GROMACS .gro file of C-alpha atoms in nm:
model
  221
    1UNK     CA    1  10.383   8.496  11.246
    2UNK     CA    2  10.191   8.563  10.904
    3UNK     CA    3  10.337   8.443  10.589
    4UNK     CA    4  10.456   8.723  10.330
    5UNK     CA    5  10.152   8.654  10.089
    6UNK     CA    6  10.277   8.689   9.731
    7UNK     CA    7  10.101   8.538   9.442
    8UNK     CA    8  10.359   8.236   9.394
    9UNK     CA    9  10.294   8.136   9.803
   10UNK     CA   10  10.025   8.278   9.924
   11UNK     CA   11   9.781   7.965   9.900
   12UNK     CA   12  10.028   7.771  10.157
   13UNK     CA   13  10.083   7.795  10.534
   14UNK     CA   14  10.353   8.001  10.672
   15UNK     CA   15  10.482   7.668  10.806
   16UNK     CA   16  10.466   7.507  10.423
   17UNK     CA   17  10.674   7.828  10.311
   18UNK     CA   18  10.956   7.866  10.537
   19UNK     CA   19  10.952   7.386  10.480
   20UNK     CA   20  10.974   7.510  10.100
   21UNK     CA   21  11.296   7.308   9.931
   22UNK     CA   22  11.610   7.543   9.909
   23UNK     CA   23  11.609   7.552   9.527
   24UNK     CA   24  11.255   7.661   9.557
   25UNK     CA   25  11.321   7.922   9.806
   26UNK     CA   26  11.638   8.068   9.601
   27UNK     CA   27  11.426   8.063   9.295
   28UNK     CA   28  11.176   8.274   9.489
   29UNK     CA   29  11.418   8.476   9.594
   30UNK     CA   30  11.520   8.600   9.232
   31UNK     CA   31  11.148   8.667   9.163
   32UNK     CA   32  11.162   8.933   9.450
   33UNK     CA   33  11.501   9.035   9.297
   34UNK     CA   34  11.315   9.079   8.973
   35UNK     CA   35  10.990   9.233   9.144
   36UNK     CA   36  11.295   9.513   9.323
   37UNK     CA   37  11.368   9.602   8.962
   38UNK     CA   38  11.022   9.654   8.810
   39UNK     CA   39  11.022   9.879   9.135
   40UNK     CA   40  11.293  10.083   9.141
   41UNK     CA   41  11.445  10.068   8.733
   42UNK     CA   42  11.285  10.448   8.725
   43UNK     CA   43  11.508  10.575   8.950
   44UNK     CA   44  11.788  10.771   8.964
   45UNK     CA   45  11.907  10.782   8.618
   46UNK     CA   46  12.214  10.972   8.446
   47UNK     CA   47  12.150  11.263   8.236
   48UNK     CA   48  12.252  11.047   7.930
   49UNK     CA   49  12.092  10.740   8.002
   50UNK     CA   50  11.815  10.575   7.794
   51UNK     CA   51  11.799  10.180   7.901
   52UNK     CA   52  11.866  10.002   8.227
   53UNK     CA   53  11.854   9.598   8.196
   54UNK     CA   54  11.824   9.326   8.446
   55UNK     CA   55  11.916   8.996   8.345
   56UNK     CA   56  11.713   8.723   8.471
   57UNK     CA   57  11.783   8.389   8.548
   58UNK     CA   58  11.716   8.185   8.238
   59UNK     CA   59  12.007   8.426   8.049
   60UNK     CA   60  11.766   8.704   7.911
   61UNK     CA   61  11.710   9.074   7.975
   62UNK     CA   62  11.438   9.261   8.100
   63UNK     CA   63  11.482   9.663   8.008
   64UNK     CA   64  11.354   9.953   8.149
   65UNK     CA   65  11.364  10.251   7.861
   66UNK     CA   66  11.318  10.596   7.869
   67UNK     CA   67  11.183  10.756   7.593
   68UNK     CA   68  10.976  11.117   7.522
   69UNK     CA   69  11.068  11.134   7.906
   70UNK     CA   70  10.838  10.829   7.972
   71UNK     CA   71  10.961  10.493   8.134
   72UNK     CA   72  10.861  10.192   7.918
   73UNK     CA   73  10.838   9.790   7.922
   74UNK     CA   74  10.753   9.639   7.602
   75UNK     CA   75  10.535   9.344   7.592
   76UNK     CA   76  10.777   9.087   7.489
   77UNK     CA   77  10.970   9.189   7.796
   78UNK     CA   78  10.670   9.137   8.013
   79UNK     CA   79  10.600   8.788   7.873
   80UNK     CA   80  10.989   8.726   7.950
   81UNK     CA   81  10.911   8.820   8.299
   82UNK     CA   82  10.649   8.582   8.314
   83UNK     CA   83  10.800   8.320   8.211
   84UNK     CA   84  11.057   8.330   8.447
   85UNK     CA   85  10.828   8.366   8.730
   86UNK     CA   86  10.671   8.036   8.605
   87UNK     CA   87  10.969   7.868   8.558
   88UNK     CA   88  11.062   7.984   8.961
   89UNK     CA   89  10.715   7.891   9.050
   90UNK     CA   90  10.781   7.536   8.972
   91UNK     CA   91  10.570   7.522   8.651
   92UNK     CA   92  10.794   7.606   8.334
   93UNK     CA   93  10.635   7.684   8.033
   94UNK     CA   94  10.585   7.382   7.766
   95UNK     CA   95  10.364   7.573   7.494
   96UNK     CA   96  10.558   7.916   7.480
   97UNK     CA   97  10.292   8.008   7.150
   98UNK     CA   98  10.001   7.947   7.328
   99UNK     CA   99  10.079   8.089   7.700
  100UNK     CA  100  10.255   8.443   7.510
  101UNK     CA  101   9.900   8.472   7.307
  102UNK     CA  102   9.727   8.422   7.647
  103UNK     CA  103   9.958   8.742   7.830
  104UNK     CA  104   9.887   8.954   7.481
  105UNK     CA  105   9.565   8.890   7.537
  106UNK     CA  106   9.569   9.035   7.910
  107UNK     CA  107   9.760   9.314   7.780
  108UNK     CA  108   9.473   9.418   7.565
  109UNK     CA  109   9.334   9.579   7.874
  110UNK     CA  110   9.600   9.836   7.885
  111UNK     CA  111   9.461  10.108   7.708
  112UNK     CA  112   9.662  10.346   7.450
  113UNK     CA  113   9.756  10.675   7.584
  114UNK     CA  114   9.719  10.594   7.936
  115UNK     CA  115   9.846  10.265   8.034
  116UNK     CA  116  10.087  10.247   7.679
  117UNK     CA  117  10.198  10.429   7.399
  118UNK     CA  118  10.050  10.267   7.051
  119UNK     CA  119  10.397  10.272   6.752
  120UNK     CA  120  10.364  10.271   6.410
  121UNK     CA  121  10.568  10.033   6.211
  122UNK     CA  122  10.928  10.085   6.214
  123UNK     CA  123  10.890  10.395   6.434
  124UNK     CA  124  11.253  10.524   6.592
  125UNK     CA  125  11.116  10.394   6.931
  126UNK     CA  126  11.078  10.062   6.780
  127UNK     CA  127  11.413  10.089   6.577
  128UNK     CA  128  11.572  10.159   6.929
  129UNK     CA  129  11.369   9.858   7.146
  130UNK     CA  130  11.488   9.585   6.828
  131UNK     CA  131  11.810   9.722   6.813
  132UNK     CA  132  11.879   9.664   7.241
  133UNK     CA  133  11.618   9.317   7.170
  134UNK     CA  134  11.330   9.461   7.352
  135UNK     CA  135  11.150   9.320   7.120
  136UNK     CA  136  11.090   9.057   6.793
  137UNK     CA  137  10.919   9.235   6.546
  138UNK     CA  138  10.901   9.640   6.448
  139UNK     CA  139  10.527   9.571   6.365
  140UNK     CA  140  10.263   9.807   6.500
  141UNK     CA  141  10.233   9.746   6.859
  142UNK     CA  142  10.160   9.902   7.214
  143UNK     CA  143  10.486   9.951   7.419
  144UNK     CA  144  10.387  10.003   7.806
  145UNK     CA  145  10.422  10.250   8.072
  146UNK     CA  146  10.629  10.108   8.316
  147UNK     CA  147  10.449  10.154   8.609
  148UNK     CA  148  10.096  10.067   8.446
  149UNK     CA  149  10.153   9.668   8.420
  150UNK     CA  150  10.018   9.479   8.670
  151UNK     CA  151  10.263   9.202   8.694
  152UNK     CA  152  10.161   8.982   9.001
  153UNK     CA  153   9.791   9.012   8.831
  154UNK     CA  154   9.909   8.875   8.498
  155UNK     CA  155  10.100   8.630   8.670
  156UNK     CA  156   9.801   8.480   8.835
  157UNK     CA  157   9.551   8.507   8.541
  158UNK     CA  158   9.760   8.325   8.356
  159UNK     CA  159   9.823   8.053   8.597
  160UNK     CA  160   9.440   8.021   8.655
  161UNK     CA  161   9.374   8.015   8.296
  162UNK     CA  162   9.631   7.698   8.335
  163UNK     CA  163   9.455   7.563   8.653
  164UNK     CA  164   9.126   7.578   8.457
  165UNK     CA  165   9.222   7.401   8.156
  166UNK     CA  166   9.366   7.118   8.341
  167UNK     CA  167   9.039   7.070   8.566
  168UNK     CA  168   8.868   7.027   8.247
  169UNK     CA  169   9.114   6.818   8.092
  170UNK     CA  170   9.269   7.010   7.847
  171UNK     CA  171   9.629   7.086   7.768
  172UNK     CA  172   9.773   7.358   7.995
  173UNK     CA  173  10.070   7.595   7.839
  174UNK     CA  174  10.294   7.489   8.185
  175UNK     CA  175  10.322   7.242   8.419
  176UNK     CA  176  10.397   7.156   8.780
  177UNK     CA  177  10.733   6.979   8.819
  178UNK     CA  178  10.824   7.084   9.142
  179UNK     CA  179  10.770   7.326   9.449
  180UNK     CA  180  10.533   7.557   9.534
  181UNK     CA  181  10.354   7.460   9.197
  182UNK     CA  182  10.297   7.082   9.356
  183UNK     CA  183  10.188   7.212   9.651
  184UNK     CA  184   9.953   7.479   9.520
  185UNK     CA  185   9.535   7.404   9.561
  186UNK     CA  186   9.327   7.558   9.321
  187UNK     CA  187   8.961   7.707   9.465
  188UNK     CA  188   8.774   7.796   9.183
  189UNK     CA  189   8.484   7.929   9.374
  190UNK     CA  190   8.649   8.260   9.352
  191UNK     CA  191   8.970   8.419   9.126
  192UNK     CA  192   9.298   8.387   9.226
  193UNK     CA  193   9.348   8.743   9.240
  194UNK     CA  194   9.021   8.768   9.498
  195UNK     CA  195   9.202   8.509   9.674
  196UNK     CA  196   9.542   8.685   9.719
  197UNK     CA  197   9.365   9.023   9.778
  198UNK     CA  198   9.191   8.852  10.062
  199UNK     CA  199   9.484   8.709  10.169
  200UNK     CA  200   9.712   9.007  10.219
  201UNK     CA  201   9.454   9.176  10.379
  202UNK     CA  202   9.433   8.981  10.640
  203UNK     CA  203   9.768   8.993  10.641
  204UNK     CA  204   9.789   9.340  10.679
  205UNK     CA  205   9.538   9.284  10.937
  206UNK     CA  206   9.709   9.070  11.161
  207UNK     CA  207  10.015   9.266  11.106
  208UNK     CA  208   9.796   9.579  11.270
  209UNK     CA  209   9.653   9.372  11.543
  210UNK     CA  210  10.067   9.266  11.670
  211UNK     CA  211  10.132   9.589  11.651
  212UNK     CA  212   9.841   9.749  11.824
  213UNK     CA  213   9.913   9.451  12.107
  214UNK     CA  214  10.288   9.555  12.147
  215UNK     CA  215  10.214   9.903  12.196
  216UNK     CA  216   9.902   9.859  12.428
  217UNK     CA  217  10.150   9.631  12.603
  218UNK     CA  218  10.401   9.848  12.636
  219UNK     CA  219  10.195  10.123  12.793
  220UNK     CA  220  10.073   9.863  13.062
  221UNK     CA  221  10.420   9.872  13.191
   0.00000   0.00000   0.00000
């Protein structure tokens, strides 16, 4: 049977995955608790409803808002996200400065007016995100459409950013402490994100091919 490939596991065997240490495989299992929400925090909503949290692990919130009908994340809430993930991953973050100025620096890509809406200073949206701690600061800043972040992609930039800087001996902003981080091998002949789209197509693949085999079989009996 093919392993589930998801960026934190996807590098090891199926066999490595299901050996993973229980702590390791709870901890995963809040990340897909966590990916549910960024999947499903849109829906049904009440007529007077304007925020929906989810409180991770390490004790903070991640919110969903809705505002000018429009579901939004805002970036310190994606970096939160992230850091969890890490932190589940088996590498926790040691230089929270320098790995949130790396995700800000992703998030750059997401363009203004179709991946985010750009607030002035003090705007009501922003009054509303500081007041529910959505985010640190009512500076000017981009606060994104939910469903425009690419989280898993984030997630692996940032760890190959990591993987890079400790191949050339430089200071990463996490480290490995534990499982599936230990356990992880870094080929740098291609991205990480190459790597897992390869993966779960062949995945998906494979999943086609037992499928195709049970039905053929079933109409040879």
């Amino acid at each position: 049977m093919a392993g589930q490939q998801i960026p934190e596991t996807f590098m090891l065997s199926a066999e490595a995955q299901q050996s993973l240490p229980q702590d390791a495989q709870v901890a995963l299992q809040q990340v897909d608790n966590l990916k549910y929400f960024l999947l499903s925090a849109p829906v049904d909503w009440t007529p007077d409803q304007y925020i929906r949290r989810f409180l991770l692990p390490t004790g903070e919130y991640v919110s969903c808002v809705l505002w000018n009908n429009l579901f939004h994340i805002s970036g310190t809430d994606i970096v939160r996200c992230l850091s969890f993930r890490f932190q589940a991953f088996g590498r926790p973050v040691k230089n929270s400065k320098k790995f949130e100025e790396g995700i800000f620096s992703d998030l750059r890509n997401l363009k203004s007016g179709t991946d985010a809406t750009l607030e002035e200073p003090k705007s009501a949206f922003l009054d509303f995100l500081y007041k529910n701690n959505c985010i640190r600061t009512q500076k000017k800043q981009k606060v994104f459409y939910w469903y425009s972040v690419p989280h898993d992609r984030l997630f692996l930039d940032a760890l190959e950013r990591d993987l890079k800087r400790e191949k050339m001996g430089q200071e990463a902003t996490t480290m490995a402490v534990s499982e599936p981080a230990l356990s992880f091998q870094f080929d740098s002949s291609q991205s990480l994100y190459e790597q897992l789209t390869k993966a779960q197509q062949a995945n998906s693949s494979f999943t086609r091919s037992q499928s195709h085999s049970r039905s053929s079989s079933r109409l040879l009996r």
